Tab-separated table of C-alpha atoms and ligand atoms in Angstrom:
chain	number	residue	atom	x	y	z
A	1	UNK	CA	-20.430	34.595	3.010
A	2	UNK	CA	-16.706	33.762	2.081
A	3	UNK	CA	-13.134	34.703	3.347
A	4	UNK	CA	-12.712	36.804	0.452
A	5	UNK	CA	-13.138	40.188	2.677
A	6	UNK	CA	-9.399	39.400	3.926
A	7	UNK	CA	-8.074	39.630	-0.011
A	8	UNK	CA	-8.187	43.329	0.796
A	9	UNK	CA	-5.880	42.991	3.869
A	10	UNK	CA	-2.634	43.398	4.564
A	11	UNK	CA	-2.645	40.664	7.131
A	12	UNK	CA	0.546	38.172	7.291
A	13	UNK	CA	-0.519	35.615	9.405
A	14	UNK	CA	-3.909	33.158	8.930
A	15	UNK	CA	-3.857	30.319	11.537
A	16	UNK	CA	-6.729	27.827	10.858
A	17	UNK	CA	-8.204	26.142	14.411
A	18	UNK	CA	-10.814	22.801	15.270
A	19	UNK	CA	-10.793	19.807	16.395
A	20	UNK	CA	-8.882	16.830	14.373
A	21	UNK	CA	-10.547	15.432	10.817
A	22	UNK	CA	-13.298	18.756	10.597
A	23	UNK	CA	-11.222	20.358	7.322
A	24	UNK	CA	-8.436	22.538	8.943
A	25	UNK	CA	-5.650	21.071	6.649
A	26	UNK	CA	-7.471	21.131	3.539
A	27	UNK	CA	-9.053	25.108	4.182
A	28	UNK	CA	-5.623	26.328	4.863
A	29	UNK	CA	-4.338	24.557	1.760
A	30	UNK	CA	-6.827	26.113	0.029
A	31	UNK	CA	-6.508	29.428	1.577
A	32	UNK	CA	-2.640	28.972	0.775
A	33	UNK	CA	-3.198	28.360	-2.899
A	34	UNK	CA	-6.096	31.430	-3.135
A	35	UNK	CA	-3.824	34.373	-2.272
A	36	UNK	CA	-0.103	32.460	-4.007
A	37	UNK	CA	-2.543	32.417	-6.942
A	38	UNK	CA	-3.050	36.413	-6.247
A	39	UNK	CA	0.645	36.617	-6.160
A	40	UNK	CA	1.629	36.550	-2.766
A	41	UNK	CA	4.067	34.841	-1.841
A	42	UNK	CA	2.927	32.342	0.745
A	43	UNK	CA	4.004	29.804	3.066
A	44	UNK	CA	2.225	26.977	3.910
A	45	UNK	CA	3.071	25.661	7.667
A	46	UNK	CA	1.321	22.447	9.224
A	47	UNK	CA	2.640	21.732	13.093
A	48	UNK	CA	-0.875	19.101	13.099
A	49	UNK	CA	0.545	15.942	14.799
A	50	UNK	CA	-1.371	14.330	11.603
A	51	UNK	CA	0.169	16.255	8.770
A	52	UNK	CA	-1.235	15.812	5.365
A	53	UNK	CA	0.155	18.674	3.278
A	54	UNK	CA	1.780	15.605	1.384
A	55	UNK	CA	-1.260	14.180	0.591
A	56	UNK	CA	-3.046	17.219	-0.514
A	57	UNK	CA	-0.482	18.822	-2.936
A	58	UNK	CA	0.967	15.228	-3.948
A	59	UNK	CA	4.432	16.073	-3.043
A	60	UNK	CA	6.989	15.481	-0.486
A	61	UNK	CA	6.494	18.103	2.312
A	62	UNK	CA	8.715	18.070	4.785
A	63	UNK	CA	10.353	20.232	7.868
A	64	UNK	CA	12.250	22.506	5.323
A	65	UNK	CA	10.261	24.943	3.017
A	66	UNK	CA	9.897	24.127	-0.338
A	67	UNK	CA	8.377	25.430	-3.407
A	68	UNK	CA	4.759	23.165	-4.373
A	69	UNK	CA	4.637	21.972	-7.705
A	70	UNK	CA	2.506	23.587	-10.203
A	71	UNK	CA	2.092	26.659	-8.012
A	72	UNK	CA	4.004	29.931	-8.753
A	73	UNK	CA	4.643	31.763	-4.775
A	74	UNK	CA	3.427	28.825	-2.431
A	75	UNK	CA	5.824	26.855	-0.394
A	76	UNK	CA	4.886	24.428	1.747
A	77	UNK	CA	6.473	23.203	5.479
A	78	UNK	CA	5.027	20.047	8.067
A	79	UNK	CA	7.019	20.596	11.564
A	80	UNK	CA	6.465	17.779	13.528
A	81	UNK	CA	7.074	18.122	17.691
A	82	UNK	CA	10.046	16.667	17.489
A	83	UNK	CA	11.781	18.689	15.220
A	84	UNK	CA	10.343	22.047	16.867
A	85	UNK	CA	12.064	20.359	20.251
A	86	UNK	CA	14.963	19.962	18.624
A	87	UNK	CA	15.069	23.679	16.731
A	88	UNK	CA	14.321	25.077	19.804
A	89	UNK	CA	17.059	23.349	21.306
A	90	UNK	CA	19.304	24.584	18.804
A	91	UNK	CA	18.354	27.806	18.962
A	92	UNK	CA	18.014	28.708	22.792
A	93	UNK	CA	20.236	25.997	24.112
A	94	UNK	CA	23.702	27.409	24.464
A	95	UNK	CA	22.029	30.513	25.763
A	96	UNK	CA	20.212	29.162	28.289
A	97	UNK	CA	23.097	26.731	29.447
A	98	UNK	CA	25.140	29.613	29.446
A	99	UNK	CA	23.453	31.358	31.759
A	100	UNK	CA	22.432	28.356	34.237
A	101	UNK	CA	26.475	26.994	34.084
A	102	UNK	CA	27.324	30.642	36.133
A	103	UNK	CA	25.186	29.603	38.753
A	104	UNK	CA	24.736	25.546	38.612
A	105	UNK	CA	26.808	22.229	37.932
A	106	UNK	CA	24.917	20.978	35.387
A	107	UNK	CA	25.165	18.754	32.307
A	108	UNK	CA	24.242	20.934	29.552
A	109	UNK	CA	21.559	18.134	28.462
A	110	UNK	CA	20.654	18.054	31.795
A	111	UNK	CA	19.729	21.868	32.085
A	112	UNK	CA	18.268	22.209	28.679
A	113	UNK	CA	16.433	18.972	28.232
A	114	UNK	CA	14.700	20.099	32.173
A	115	UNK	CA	13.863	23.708	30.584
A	116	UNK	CA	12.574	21.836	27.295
A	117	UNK	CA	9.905	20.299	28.575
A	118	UNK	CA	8.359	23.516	30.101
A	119	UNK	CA	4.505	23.634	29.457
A	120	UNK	CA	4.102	25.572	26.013
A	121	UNK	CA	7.658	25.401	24.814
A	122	UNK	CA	6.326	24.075	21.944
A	123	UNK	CA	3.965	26.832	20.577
A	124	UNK	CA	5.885	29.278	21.672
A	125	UNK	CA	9.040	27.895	19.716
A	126	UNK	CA	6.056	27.546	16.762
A	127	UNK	CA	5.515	30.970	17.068
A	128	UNK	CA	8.802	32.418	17.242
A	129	UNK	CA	9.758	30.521	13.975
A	130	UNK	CA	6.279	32.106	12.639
A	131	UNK	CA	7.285	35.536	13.625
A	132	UNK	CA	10.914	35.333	11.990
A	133	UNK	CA	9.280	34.197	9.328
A	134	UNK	CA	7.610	37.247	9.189
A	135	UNK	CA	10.118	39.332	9.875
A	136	UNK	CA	12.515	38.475	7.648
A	137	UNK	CA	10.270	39.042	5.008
A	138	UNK	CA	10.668	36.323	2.432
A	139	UNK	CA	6.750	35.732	2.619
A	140	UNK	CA	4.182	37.817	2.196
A	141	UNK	CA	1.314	35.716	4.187
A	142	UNK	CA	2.149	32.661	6.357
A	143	UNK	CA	-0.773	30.146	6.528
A	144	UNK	CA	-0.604	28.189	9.814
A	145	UNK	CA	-2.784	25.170	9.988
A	146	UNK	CA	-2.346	24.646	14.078
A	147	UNK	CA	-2.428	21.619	16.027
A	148	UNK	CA	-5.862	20.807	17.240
A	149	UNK	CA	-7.976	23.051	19.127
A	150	UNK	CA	-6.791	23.949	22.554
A	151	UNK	CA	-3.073	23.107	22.140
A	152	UNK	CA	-2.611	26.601	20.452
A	153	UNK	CA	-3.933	28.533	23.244
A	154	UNK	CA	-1.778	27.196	25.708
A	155	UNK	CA	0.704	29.385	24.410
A	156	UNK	CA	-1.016	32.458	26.061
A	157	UNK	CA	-0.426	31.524	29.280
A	158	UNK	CA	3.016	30.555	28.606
A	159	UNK	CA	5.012	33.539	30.139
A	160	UNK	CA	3.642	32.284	33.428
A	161	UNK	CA	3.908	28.787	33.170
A	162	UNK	CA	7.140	28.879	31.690
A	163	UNK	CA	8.437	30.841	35.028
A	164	UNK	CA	6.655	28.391	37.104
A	165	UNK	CA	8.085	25.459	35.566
A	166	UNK	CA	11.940	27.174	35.655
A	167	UNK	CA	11.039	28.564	39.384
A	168	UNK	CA	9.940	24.925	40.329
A	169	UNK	CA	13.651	23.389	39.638
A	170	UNK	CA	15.176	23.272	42.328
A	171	UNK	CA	18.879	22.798	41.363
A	172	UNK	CA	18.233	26.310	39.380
A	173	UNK	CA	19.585	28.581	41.812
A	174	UNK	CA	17.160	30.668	43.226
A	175	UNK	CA	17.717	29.330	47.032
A	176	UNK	CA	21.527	29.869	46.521
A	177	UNK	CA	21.079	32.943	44.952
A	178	UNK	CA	19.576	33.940	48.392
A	179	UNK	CA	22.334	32.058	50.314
A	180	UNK	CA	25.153	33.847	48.646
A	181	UNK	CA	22.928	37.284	48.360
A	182	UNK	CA	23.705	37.539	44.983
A	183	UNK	CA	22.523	40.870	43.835
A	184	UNK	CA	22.446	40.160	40.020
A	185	UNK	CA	22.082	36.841	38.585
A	186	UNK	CA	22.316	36.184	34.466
A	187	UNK	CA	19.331	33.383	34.821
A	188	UNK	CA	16.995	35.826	36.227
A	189	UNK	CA	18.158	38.020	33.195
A	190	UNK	CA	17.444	35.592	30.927
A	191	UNK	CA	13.937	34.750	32.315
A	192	UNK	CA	13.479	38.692	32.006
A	193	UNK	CA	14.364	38.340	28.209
A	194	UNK	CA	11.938	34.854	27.765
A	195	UNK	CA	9.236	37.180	29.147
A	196	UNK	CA	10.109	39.776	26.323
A	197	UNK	CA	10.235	37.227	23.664
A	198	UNK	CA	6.768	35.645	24.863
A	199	UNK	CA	5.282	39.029	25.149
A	200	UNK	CA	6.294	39.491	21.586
A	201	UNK	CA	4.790	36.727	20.221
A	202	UNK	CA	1.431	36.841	22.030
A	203	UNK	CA	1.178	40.678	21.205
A	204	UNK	CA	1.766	39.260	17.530
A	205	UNK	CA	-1.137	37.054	17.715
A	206	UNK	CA	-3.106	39.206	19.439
A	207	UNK	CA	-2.666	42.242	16.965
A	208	UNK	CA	-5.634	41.889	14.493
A	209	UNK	CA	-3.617	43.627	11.922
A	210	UNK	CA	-1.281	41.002	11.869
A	211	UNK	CA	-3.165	37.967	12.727
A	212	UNK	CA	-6.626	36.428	12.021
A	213	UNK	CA	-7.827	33.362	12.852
A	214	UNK	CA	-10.458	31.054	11.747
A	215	UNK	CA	-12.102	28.433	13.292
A	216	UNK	CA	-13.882	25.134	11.280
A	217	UNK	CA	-16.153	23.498	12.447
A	218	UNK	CA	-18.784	20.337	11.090
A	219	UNK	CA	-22.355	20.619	11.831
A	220	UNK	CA	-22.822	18.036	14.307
A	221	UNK	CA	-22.874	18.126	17.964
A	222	UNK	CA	-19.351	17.517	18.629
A	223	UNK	CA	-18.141	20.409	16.260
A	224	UNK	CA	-20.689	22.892	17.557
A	225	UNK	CA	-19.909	22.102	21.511
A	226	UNK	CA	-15.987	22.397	20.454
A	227	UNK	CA	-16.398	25.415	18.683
A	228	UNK	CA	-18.431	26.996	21.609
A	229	UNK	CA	-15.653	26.007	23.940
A	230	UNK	CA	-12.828	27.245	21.751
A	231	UNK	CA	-14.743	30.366	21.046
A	232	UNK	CA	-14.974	31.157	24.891
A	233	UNK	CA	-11.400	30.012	25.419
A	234	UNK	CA	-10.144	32.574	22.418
A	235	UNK	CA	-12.323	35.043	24.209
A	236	UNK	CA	-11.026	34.653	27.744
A	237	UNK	CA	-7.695	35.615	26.427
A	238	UNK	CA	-9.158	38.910	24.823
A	239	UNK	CA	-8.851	37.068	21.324
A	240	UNK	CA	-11.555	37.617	18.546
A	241	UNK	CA	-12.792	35.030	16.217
A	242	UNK	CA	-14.288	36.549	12.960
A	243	UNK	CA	-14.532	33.668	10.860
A	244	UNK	CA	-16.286	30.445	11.750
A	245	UNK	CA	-16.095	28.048	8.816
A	246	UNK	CA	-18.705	25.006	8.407
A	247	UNK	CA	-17.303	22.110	6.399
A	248	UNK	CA	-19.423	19.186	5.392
A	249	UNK	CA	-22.076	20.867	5.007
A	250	UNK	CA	-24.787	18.616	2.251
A	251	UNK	CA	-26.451	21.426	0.324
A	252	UNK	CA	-28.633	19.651	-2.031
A	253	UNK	CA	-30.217	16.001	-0.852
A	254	UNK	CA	-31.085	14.060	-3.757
A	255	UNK	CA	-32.036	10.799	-1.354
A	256	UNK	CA	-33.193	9.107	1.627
A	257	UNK	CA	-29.812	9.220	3.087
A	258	UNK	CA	-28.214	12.389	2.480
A	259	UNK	CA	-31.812	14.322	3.129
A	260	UNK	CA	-31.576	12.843	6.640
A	261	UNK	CA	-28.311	13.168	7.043
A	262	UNK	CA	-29.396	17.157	6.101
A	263	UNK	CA	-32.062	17.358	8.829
A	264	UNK	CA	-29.361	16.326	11.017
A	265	UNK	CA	-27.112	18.570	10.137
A	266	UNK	CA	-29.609	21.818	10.202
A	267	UNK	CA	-30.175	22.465	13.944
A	268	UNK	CA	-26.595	22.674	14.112
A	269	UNK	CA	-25.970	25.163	11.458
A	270	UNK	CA	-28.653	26.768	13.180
A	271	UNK	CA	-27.395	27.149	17.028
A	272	UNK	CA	-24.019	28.306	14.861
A	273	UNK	CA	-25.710	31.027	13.192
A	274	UNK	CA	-28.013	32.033	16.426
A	275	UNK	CA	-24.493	32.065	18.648
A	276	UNK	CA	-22.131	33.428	16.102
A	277	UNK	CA	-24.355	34.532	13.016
A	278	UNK	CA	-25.358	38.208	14.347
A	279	UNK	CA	-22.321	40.408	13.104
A	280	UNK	CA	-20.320	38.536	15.228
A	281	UNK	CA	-18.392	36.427	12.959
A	282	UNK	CA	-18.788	35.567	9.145
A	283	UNK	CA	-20.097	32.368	8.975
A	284	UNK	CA	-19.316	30.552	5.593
A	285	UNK	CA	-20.712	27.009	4.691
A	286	UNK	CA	-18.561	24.910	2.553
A	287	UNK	CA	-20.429	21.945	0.958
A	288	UNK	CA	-19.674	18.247	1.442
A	289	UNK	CA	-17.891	17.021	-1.604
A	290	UNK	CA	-18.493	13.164	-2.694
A	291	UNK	CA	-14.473	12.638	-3.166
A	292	UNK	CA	-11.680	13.757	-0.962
A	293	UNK	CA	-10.027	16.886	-0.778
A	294	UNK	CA	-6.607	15.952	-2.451
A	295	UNK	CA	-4.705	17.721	-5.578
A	296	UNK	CA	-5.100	21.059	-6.628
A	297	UNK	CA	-7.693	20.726	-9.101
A	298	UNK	CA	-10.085	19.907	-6.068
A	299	UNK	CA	-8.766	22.773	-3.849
A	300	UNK	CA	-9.591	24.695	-6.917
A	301	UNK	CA	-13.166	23.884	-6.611
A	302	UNK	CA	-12.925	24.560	-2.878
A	303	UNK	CA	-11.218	27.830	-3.032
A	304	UNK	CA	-14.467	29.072	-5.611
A	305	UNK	CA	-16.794	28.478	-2.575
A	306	UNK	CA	-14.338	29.784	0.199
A	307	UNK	CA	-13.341	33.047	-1.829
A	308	UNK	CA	-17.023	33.442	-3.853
B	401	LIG	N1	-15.750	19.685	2.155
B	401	LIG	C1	-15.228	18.466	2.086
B	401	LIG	N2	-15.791	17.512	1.310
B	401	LIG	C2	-15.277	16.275	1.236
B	401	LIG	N3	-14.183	15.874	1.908
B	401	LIG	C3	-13.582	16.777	2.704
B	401	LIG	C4	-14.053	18.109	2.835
B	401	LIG	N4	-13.224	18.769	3.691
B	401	LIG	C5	-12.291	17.889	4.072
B	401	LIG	N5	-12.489	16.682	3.486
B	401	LIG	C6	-11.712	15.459	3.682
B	401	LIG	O1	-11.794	15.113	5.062
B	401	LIG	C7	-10.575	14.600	5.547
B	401	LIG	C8	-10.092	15.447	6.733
B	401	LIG	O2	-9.786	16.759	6.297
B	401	LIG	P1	-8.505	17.547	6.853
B	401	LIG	O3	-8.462	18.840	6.144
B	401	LIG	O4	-7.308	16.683	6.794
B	401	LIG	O5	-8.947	17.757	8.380
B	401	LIG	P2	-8.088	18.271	9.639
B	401	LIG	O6	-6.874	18.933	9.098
B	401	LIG	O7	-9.008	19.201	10.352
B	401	LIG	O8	-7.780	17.061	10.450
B	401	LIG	C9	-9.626	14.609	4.372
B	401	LIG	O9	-9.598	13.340	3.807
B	401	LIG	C10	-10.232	15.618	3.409
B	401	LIG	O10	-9.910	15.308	2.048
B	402	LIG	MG1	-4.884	18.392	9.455
C-alpha cells in the first residue's frame, strides 16, 4: 500500500494529522517533494507549534513562502500562532472595528483583540490563508502539515463558537440593539458574512475533491488509542479518513532488541489493520530508519516507500 493512488488526482489540498513526534512533518515533507518532483508546483505549510521544515530541508523557513533549495516547484512556509493572530488581525481588523464603532465606544484594540481570541480563530484564519492560496492559483497542491491532532478539528465547530463567543460580550450591542429597536445593525451583518466565510472553508475541507487527509500514526498503544479517537472525531463531523499511515514501523529484526521491540509493535499494527484495514482506509507501513529524517537525500528514500 502507498499514497501513490492520489498521483492521479486532481486534489489541491493534503493536510497530514497525529499526535506530536509520530512523523507528520517529515511525511508531508516528503509528500511535498514527491509531487514538486512530478512538477507541481507545491507549497509546503507547517502551522505545528514545533516546526521543523528548517531542519528537514536545511534551510531557513520562515512565515513567508520561499522557494527550497535544490528543488524545482516546492516552496516552503512555518506560520507560527502568533503570526496567524497577527495576519488575521490585519486582515479582518478594520472590518470588524468598523462595524462594532457604529454601535459601541470601543478602543479598536479593545474590540479586535476581544474578537481575536474567539475559540478557533486560529484555524479558521489557517484555513482562509489555505483557501486563498488556492484560489489564487499560484500552487498547484498545498501540503498542510497541521498542528497536532484535535486542534484542527476545532475549526468545524467554529461558526458556532465563534457566535457564542461574539454573542457572550456584553459591551457588543445586542441588548442596546433591543433598547433602541434597531431594525438593522452592520455587526449582525458582519456575523452573517463570518458565517459565510466559515461555511466556505469547512465546505472546502469537507469536499473530497479538494481535500484529503491523512492520519500517522506509530504502532504503540498511544498512537493506536489517538488514532481511534481522531478517527471517530473526523467521523462525527461527516469527515472521511482514507489514509492511515504507520511510521516506525521495524521490518526486519536482526537482534534481541529490535525483534522485541517488533513483537511489540505487531498487535498494534494488527488492531490498525482489523479497525481500519477492511477497504476502509489504505493502510501504508513506513519502516523505522536507523538515522533521522533530515535532507532530501533521506526524504528521497522515504518518498520510494510512501509512493512504491
Ligand atoms: N520512519 C522514520 N525513521 C526514522 N526516524 C524518523 C522516521 N519518521 C520520523 N523520524 C524522525 O522522528 C522525529 C519526529 O518526526 P516529525 O516528522 O518531526 O514528527 P511530527 O511532525 O509528527 O512531530 C524526527 O527527528 C524525524 O527525523
Ligand atoms: Mg512536526
Amino acid at each position: 500500500m502507498s499514497l501513490s493512488d492520489l498521483d492521479h488526482t486532481s486534489k489541491r489540498v493534503l493536510m497530514f494529522g497525529g499526535k506530536g513526534g509520530v512523523g507528520k512533518t517529515t511525511c508531508s515533507a516528503t509528500t511535498a517533494l514527491h509531487y514538486a518532483s512530478m512538477g507541481r508546483r507545491t507549497l509546503i505549510i507547517s502551522s505545528d507549534l514545533t516546526p521543523s521544515l528548517s531542519d528537514i530541508f536545511e534551510m531557513e523557513v520562515g512565515p513567508t513562502e520561499k522557494p527550497v533549495k535544490g528543488i524545482e516547484n516546492l516552496y516552503a512556509l512555518e506560520i507560527s500562532p502568533d503570526e496567524v493572530m497577527k495576519r488575521w488581525k490585519a486582515k479582518f481588523g478594520p472590518e470588524i472595528y468598523e462595524a462594532a464603532s457604529t454601535l459601541i465606544d470601543m478602543e479598536y484594540d479593545e474590540v479586535i483583540d476581544y474578537v481575536a481570541i474567539a475559540p478557533g480563530i486560529q484555524e479558521e484564519f489557517m484555513l482562509d490563508y489555505i483557501l486563498e492560496r488556492v484560489k489564487d492559483g499560484r500552487y498547484d497542491l498545498i501540503v498542510w502539515d497541521t498542528a497536532p491532532a484535535g486542534d484542527t478539528l476545532r475549526l468545524l465547530d467554529l461558526p458556532y463558537k465563534f457566535i457564542a463567543h461574539l454573542r457572550m460580550a456584553p459591551r457588543f450591542y445586542f441588548e442596546i440593539r433591543d433598547a433602541f429597536k434597531l431594525k438593522k445593525v452592520p455587526f449582525l451583518e458582519l456575523i452573517e458574512s463570518w458565517k459565510a466565510l466559515a461555511k466556505e472553508v469547512t465546505d472546502f475541507m469537507r469536499d473530497p475533491a479538494n481535500t484529503e487527509f491523512i492520519l500517522v500514526t506509530i504502532p504503540e498503544a498511544l498512537g493506536v488509542y489517538q488514532a481511534k479517537r481522531l478517527v471517530r472525531e473526523f467521523e462525527r463531523y461527516g469527515l472521511t479518513i482514507r489514509h492511515l499511515i504507520i511510521n516506525n514501523v521495524i521490518q526486519n529484526p536482526d537482534c534481541e532488541f529490535h525483534r522485541a521491540r517488533r513483537a511489540m509493535q505487531i498487535p498494534y499494527i494488527n488492531m490498525l489493520a482489523d479497525e481500519y484495514g477492511d477497504g476502509r482506509m489504505k493502510i501504508i507501513q513506513l519502516p523505522l530508519f536507523a538515522y533521522e529524517m533530515k535532507g532530501v537525500e533521506r526524504l528521497r528514500e522515504l518518498e520510494k516507500v510512501l509512493f512504491r
